[in-house]
mmCIF file of C-alpha atoms in Angstrom:
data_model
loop_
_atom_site.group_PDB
_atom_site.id
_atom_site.type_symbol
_atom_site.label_atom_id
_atom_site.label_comp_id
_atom_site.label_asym_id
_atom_site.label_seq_id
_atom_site.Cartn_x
_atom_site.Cartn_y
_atom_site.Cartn_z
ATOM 1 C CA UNK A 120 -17.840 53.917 -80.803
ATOM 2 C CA UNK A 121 -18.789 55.948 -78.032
ATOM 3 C CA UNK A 122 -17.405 55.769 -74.534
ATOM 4 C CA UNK A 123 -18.251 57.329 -70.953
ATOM 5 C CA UNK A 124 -15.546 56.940 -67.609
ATOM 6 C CA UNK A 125 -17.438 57.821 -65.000
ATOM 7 C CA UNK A 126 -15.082 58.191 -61.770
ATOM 8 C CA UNK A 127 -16.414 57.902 -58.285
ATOM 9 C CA UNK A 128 -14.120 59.069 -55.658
ATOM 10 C CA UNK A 129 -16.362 57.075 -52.654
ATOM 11 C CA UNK A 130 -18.085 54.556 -54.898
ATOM 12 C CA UNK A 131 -17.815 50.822 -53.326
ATOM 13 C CA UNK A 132 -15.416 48.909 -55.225
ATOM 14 C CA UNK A 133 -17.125 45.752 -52.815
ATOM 15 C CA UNK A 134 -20.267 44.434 -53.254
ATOM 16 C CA UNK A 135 -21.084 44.699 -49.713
ATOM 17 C CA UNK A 136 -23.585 47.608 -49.688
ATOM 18 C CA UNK A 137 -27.431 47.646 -49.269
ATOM 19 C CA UNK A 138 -29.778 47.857 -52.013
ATOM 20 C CA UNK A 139 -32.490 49.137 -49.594
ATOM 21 C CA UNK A 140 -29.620 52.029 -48.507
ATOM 22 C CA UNK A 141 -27.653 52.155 -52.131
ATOM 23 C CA UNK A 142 -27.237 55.776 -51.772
ATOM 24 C CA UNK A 143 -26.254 55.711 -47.935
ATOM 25 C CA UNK A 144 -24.675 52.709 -48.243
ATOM 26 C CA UNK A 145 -22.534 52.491 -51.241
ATOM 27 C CA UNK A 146 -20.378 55.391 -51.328
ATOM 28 C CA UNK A 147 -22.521 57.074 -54.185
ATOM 29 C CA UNK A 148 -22.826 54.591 -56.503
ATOM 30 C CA UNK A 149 -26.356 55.658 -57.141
ATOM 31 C CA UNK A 150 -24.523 58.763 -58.816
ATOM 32 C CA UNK A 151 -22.768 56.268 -61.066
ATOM 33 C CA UNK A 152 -25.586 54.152 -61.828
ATOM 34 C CA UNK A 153 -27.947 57.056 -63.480
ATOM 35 C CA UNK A 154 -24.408 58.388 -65.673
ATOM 36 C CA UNK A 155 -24.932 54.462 -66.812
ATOM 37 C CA UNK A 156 -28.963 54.504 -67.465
ATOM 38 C CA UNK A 157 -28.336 57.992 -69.286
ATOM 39 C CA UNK A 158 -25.303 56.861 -71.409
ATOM 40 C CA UNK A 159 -26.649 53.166 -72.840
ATOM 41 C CA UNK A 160 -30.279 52.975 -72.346
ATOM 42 C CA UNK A 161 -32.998 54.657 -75.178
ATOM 43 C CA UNK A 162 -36.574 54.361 -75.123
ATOM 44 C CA UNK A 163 -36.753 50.200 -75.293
ATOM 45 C CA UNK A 164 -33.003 49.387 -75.685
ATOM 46 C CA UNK A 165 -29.434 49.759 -75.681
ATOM 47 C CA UNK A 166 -27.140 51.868 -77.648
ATOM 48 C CA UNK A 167 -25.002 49.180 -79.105
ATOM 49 C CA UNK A 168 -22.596 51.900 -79.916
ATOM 50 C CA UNK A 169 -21.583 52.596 -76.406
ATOM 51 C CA UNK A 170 -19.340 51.692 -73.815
ATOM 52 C CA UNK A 171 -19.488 52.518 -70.075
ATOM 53 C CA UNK A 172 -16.608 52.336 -67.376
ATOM 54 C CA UNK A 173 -17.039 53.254 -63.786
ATOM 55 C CA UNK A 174 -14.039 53.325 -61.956
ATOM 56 C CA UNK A 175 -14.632 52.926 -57.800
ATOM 57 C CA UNK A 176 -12.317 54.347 -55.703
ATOM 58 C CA UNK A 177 -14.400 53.319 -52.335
ATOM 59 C CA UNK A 178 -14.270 50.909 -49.623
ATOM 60 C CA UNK A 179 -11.988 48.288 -48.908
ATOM 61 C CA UNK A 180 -11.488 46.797 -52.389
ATOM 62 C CA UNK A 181 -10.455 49.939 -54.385
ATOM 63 C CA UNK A 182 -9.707 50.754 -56.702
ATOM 64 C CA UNK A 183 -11.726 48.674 -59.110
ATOM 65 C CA UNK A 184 -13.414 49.300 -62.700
ATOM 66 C CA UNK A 185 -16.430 48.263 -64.383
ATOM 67 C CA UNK A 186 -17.024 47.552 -67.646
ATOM 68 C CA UNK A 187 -20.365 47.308 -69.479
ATOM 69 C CA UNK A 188 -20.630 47.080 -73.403
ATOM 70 C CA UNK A 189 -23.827 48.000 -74.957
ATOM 71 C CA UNK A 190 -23.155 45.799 -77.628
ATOM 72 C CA UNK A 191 -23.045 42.498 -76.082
ATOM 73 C CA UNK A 192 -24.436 43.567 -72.448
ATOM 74 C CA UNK A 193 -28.508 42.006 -71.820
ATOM 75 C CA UNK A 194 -31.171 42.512 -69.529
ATOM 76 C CA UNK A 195 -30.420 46.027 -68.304
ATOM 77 C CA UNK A 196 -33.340 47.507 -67.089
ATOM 78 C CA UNK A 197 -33.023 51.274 -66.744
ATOM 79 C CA UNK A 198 -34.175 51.389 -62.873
ATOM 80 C CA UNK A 199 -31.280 52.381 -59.973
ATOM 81 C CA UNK A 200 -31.944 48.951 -58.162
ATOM 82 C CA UNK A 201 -31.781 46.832 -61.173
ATOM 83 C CA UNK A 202 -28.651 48.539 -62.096
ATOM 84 C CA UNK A 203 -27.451 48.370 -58.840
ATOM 85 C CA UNK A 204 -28.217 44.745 -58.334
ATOM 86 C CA UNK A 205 -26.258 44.240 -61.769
ATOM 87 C CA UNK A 206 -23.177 46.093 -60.528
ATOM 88 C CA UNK A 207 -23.093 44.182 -56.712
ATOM 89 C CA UNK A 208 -23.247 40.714 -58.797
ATOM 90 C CA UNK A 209 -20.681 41.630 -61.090
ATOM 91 C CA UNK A 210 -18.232 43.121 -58.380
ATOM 92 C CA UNK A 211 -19.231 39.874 -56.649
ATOM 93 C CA UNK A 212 -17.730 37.355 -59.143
ATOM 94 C CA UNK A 213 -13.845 36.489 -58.813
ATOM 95 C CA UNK A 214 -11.462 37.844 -60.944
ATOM 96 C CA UNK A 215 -8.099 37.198 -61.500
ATOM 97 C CA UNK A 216 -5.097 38.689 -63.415
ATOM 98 C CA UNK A 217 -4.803 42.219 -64.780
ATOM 99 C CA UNK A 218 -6.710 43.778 -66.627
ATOM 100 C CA UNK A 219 -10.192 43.406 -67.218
ATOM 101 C CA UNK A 220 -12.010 40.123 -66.917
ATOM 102 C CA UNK A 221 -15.694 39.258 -68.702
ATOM 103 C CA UNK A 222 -17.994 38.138 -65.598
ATOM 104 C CA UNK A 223 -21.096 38.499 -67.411
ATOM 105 C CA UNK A 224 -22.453 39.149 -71.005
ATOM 106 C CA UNK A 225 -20.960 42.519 -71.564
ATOM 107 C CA UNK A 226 -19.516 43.373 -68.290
ATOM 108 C CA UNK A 227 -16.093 43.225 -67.195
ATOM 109 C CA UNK A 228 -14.762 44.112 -64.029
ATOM 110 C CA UNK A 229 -10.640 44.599 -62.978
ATOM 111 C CA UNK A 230 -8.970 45.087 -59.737
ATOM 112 C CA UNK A 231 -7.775 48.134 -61.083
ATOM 113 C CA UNK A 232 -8.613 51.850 -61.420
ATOM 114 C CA UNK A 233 -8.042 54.447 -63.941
ATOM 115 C CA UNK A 234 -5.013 52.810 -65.126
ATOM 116 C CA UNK A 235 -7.011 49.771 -66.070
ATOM 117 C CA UNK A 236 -9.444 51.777 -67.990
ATOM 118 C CA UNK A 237 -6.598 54.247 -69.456
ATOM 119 C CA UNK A 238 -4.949 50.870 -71.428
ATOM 120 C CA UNK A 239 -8.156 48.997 -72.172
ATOM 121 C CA UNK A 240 -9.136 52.167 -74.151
ATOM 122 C CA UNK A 241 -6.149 52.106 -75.900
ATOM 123 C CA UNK A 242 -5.948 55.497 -78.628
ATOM 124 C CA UNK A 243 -8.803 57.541 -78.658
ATOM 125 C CA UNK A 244 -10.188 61.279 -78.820
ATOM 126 C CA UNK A 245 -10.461 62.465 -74.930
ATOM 127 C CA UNK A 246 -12.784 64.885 -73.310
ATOM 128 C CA UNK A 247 -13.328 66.023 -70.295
ATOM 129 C CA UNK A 248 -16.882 67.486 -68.674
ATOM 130 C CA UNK A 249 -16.233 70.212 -66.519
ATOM 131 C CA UNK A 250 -17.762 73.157 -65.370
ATOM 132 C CA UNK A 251 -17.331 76.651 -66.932
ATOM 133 C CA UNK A 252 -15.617 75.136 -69.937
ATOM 134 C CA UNK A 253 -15.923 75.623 -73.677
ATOM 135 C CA UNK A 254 -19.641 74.937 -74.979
ATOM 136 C CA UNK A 255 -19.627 71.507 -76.281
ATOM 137 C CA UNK A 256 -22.514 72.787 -79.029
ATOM 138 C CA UNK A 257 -19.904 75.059 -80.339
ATOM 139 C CA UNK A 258 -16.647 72.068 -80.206
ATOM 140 C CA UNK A 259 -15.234 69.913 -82.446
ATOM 141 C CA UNK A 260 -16.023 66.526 -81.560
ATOM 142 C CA UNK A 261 -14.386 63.643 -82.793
ATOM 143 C CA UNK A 262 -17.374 61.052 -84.355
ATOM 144 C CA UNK A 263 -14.927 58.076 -84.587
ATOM 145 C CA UNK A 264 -13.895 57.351 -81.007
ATOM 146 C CA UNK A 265 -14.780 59.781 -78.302
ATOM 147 C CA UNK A 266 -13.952 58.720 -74.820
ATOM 148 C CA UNK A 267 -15.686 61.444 -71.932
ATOM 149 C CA UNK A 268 -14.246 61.620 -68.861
ATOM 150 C CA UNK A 269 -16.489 62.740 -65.394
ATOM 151 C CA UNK A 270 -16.233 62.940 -62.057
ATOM 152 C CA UNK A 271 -19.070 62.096 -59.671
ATOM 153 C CA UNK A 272 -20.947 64.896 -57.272
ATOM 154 C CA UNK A 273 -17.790 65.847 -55.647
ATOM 155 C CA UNK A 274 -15.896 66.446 -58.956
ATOM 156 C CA UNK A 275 -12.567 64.718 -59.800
ATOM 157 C CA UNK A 276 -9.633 63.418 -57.460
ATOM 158 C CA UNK A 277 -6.383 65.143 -57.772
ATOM 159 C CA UNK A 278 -4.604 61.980 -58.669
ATOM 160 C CA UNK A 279 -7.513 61.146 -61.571
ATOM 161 C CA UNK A 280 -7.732 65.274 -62.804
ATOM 162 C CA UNK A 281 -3.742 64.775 -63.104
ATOM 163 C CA UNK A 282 -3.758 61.608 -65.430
ATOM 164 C CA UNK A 283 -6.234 62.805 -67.194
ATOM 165 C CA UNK A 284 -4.437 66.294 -67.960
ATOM 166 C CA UNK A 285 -1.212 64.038 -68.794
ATOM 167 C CA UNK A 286 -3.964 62.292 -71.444
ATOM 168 C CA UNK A 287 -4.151 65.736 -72.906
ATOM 169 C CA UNK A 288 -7.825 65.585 -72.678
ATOM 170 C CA UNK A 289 -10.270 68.186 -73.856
ATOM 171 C CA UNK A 290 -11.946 69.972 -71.137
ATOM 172 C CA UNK A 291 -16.148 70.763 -71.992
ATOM 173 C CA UNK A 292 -19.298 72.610 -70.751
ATOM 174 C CA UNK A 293 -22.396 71.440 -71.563
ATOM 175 C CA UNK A 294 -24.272 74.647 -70.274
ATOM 176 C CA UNK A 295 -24.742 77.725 -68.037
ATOM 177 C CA UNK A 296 -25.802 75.259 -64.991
ATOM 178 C CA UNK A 297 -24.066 73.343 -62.830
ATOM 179 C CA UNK A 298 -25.968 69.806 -63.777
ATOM 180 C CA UNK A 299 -25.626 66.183 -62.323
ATOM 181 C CA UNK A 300 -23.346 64.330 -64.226
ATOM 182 C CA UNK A 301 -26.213 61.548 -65.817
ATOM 183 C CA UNK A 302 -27.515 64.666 -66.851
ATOM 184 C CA UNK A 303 -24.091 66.057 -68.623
ATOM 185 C CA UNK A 304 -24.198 62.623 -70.249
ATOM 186 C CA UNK A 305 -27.568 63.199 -71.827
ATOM 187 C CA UNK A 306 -26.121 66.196 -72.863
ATOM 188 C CA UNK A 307 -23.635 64.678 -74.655
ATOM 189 C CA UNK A 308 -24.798 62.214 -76.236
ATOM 190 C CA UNK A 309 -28.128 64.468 -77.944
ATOM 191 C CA UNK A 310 -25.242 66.392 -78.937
ATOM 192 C CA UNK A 311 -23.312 63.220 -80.820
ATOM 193 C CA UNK A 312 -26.939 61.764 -82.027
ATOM 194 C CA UNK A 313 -27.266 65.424 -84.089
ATOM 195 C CA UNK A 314 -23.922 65.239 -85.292
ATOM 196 C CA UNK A 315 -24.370 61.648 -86.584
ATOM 197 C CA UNK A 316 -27.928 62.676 -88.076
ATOM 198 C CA UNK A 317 -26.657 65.666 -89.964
ATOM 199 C CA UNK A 318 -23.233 63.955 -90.929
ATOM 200 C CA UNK A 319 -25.220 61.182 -92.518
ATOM 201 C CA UNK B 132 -41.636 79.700 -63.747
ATOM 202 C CA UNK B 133 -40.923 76.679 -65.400
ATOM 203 C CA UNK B 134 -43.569 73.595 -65.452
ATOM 204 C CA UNK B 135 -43.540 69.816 -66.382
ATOM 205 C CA UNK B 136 -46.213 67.257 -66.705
ATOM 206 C CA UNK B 137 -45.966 63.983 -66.670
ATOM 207 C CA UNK B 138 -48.697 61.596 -67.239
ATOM 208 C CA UNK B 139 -47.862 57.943 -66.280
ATOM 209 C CA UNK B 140 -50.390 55.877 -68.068
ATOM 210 C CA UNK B 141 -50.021 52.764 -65.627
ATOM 211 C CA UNK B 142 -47.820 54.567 -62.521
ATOM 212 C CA UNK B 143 -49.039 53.926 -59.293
ATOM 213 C CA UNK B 144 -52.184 56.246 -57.704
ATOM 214 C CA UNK B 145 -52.203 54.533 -54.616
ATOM 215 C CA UNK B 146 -49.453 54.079 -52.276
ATOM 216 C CA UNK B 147 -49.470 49.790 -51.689
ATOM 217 C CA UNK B 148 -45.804 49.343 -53.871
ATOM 218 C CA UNK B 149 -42.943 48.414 -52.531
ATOM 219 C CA UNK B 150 -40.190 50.020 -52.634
ATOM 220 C CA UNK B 151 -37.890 47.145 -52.956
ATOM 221 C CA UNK B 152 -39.425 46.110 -56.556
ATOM 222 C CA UNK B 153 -40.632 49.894 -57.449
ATOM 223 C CA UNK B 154 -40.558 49.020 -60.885
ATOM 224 C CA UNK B 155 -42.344 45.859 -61.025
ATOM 225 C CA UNK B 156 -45.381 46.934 -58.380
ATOM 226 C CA UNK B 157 -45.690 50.347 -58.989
ATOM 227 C CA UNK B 158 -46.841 50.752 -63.085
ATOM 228 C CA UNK B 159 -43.492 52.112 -63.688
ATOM 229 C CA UNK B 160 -43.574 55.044 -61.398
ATOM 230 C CA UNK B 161 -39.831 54.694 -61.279
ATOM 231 C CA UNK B 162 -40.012 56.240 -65.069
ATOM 232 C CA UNK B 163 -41.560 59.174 -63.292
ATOM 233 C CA UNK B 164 -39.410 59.421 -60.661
ATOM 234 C CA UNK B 165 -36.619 59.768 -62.725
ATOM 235 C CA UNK B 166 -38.522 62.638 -64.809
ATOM 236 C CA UNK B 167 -39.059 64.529 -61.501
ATOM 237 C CA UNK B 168 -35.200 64.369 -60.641
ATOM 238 C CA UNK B 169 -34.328 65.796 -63.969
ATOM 239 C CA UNK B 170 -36.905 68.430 -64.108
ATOM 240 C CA UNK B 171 -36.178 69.658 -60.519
ATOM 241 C CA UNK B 172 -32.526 68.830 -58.913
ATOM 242 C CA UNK B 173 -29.003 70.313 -59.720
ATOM 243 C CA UNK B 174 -26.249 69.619 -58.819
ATOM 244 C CA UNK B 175 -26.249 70.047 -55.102
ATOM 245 C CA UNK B 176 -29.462 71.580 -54.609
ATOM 246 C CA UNK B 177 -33.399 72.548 -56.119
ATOM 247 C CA UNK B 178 -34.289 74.707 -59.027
ATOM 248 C CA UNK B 179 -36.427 76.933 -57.202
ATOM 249 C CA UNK B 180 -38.415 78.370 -60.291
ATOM 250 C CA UNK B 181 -39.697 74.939 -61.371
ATOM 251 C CA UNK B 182 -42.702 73.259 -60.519
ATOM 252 C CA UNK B 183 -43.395 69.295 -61.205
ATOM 253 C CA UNK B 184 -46.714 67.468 -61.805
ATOM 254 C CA UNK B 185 -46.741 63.505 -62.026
ATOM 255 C CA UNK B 186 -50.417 62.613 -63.269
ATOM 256 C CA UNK B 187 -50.806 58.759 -61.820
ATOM 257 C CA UNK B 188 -53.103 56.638 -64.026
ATOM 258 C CA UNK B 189 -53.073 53.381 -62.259
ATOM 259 C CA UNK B 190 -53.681 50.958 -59.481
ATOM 260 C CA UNK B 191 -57.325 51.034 -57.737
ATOM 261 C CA UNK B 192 -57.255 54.731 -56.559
ATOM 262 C CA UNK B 193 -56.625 56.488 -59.869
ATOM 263 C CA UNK B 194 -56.492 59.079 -60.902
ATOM 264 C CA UNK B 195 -54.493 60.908 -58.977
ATOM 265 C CA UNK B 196 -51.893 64.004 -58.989
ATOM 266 C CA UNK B 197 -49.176 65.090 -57.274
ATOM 267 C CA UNK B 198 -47.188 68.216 -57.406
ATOM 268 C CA UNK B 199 -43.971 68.994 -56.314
ATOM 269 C CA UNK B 200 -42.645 72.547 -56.291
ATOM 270 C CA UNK B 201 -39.248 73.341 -56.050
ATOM 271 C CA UNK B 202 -39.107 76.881 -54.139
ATOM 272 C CA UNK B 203 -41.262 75.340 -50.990
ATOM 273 C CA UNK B 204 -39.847 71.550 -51.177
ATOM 274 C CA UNK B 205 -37.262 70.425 -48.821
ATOM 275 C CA UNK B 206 -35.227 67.123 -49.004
ATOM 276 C CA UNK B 207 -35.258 66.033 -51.944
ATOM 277 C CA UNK B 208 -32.328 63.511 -53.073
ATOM 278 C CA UNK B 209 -31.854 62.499 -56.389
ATOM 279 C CA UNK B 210 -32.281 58.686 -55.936
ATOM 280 C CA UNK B 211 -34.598 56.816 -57.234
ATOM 281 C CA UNK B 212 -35.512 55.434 -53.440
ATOM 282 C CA UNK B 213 -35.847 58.902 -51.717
ATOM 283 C CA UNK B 214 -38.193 59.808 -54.807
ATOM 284 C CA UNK B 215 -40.250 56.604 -54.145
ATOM 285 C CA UNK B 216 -40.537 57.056 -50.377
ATOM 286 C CA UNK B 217 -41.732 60.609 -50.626
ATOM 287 C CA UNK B 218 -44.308 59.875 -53.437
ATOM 288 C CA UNK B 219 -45.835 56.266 -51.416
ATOM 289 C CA UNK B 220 -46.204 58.955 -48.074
ATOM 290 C CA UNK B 221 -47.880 61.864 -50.266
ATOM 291 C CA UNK B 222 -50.308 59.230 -51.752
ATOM 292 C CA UNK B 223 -50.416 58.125 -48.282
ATOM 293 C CA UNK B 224 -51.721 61.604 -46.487
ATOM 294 C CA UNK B 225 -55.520 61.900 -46.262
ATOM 295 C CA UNK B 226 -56.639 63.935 -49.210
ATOM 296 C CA UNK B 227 -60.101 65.768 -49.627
ATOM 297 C CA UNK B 228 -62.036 68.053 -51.684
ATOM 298 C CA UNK B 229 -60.970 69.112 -54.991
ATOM 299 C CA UNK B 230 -58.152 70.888 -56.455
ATOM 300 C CA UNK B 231 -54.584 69.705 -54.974
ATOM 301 C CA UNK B 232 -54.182 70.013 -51.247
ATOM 302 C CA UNK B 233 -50.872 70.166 -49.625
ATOM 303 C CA UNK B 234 -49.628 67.152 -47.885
ATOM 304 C CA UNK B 235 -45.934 68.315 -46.843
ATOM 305 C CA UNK B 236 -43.696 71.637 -47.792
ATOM 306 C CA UNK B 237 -43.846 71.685 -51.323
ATOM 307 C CA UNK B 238 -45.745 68.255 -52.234
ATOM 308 C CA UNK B 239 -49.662 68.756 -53.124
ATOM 309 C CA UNK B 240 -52.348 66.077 -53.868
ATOM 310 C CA UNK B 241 -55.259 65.780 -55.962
ATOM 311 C CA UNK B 242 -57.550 63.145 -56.069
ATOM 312 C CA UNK B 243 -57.941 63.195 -59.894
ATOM 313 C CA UNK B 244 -55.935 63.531 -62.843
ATOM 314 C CA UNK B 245 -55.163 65.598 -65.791
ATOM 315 C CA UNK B 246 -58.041 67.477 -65.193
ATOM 316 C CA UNK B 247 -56.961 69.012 -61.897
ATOM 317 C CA UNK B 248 -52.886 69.687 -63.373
ATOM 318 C CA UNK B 249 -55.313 71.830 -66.267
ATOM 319 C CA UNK B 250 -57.203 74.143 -63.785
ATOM 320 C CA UNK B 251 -54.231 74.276 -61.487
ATOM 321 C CA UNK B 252 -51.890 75.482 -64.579
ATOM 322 C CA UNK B 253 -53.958 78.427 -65.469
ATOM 323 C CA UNK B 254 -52.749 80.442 -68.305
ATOM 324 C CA UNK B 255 -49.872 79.123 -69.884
ATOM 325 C CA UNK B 256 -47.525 78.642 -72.910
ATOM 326 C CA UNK B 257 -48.145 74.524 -73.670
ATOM 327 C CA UNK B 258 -45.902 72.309 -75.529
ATOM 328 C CA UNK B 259 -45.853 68.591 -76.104
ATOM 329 C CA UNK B 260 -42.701 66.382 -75.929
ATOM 330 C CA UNK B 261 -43.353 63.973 -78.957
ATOM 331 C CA UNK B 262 -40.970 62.291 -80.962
ATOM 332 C CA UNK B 263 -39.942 63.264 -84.509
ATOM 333 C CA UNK B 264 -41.279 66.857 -83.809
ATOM 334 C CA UNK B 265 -40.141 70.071 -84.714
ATOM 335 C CA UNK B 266 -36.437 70.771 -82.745
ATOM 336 C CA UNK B 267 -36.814 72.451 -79.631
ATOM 337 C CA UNK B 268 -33.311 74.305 -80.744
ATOM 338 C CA UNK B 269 -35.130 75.876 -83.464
ATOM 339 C CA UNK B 270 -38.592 76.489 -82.029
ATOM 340 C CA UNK B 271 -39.943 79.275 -80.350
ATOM 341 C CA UNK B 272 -40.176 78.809 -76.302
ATOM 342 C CA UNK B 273 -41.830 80.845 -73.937
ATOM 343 C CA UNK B 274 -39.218 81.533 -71.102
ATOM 344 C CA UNK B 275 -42.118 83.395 -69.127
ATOM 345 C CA UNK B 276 -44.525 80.688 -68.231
ATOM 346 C CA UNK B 277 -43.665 77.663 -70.543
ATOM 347 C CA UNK B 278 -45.128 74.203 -69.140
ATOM 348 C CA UNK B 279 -44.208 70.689 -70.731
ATOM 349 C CA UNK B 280 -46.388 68.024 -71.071
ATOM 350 C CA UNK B 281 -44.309 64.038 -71.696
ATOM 351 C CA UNK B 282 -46.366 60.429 -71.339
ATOM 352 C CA UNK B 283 -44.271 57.684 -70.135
ATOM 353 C CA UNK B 284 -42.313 54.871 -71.621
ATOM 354 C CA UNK B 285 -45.389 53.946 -73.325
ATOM 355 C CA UNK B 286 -46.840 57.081 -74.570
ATOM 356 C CA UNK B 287 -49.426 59.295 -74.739
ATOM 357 C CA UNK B 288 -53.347 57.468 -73.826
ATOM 358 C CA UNK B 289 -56.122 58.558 -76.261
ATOM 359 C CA UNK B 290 -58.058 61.095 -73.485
ATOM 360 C CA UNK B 291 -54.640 62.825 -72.657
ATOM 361 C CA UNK B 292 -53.449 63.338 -76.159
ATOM 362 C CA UNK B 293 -56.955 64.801 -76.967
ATOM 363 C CA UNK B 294 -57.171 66.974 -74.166
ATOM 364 C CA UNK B 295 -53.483 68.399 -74.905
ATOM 365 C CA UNK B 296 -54.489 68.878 -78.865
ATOM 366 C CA UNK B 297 -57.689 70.729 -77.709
ATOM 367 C CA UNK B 298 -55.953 72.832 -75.021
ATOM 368 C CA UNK B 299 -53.506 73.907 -78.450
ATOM 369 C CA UNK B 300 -49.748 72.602 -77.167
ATOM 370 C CA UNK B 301 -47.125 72.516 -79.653
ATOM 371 C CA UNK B 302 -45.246 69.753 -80.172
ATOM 372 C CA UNK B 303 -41.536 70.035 -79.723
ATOM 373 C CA UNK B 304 -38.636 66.988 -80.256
ATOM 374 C CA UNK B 305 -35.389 66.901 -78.488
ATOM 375 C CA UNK B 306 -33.116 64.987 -81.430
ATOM 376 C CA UNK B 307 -32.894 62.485 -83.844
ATOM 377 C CA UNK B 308 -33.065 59.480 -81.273
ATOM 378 C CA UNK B 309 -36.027 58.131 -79.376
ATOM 379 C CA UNK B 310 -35.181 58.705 -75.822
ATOM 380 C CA UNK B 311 -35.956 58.217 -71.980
ATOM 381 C CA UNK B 312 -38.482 61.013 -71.227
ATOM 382 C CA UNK B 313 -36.405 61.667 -68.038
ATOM 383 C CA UNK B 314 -33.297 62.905 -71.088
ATOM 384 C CA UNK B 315 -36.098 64.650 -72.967
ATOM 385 C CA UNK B 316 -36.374 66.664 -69.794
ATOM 386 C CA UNK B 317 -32.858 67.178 -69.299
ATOM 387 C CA UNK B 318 -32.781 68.700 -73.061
ATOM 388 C CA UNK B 319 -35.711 70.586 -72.578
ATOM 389 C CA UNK B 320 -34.525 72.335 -69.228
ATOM 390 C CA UNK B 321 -30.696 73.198 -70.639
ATOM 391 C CA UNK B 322 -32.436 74.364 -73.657
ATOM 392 C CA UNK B 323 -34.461 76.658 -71.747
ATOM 393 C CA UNK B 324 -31.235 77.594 -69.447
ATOM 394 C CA UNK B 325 -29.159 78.482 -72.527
ATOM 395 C CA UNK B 326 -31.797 80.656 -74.041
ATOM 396 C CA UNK B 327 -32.165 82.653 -70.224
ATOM 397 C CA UNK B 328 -28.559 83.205 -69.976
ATOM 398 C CA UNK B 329 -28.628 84.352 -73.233
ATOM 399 C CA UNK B 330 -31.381 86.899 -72.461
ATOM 400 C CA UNK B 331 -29.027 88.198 -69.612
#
């Protein structure tokens, strides 16, 4: 299984922005929504092998985290405003408890942050996509359970950059541009289809 | 200088679509949208040696062709609403004569299709994103004048593909999976920015 935590430092943890003004109005979340189209969607479907989180530090409600699992998630259409629309109804529906809680087919939301996402994932292999580090084409990459770790246009938080050091994850590159982050995604994850390929 | 074609089979030639259901009115521009963000924007700004064509195919006023050049466009955001609202005013500027004719800084017009992107190109190294071609990682790339042709979600049509075979591109895949083609142009351009850093 692959997984993508995609952190937004302004994203709206409330459903109360605009669709007609997502980027303006949202805190970014447009950022977050094309690292989601890039990570689970192929030409006509999902990648069942993948699992998304965006964690959204903005607005009155944060922190919160998302959830979506491309193995049981439907109907997600690769456009910004269906995407978006997806993401206001889920952050829309109550939830209770810790944790994360199923409000739709394959989406999940908690009233939590990183630390939410940090236990759900439980052990795994951890990256982290930054600038100026190691060539991913030339890393070792764990096939079983990768988990990548991004910030959003403004980079990581301190608080976020610090856990994730803690996590001992991997910091790297995916080239001699600085690239938006849906694109370091697509990156990564041509990078894991070769692997697969040639592995077998 | 680095070029990109894409030919939208259905997308929009006319500007009546609304940008509040872009991918249900407008014959999937939103696909090309998305391939014009990946071609041209970095992270915080333009890549200034690229150059983007979107050939529309659809709606009453086709065909049609924009082209948007990064060293003289200006404010360009990378969601898929800005992209939308500066595409439905381009297609909204009075156009005449033939041959593209600017409309704003950096955004040209041509009231046909493929035909016009061909005499505008001039001399050029052509390739063909298709999928289950030869890997772009191992094929030989112009980095002088190189220009990509894609299709959209759906493909190549008949007349395009035959005018791309006559004009002698080579075909070129980006991996083992059948992707978006805005990813295929995210693979193509860090391709092409590995091999020019390499070059010094």
């Amino acid at each position: 299984m692959r997984r993508f935590v995609i952190i937004g430092q302004r994203a709206s943890a409330s459903p109360d922005f605009s669709l007609a003004d997502l980027a303006g109005s949202s805190g970014r979340l447009d950022v977050l929504l094309r690292c989601l189209r890039a990570a689970l969607l192929v030409s006509h479907g999902l990648r069942r092998d993948t699992v998304v989180y965006l964690v959204l530090l903005g607005g009155a409600s944060a922190p919160r985290s998302l959830r979506i699992d491309g193995a049981s998630a439907r109907f997600l259409r690769p456009d910004e405003r269906s995407l978006a629309l997806l993401v206001q109804k889920s952050l829309a529906a109550p939830v209770a408890g810790a944790g994360f809680s199923l409000v739709r087919p394959g989406v999940a939301v908690a009233n939590e942050g990183l630390a939410a996402v940090l236990a759900d994932l439980g052990p795994c292999s951890p990256y982290l996509l930054e600038e100026h580090a190691p060539d991913l084409r030339e890393a070792a990459l764990s096939l079983a359970d990768p988990v990548f770790f991004l910030g959003d246009h403004q980079g990581l938080d301190p608080a976020s950059g610090a856990r994730l050091a803690a996590l001992g994850a991997s910091a790297i590159g995916v080239g001699p541009v600085s690239v938006h982050a849906d694109d370091a995604i697509t990156l990564v994850v041509n990078e894991l289809d070769r692997r697969e390929a040639a592995s077998g």
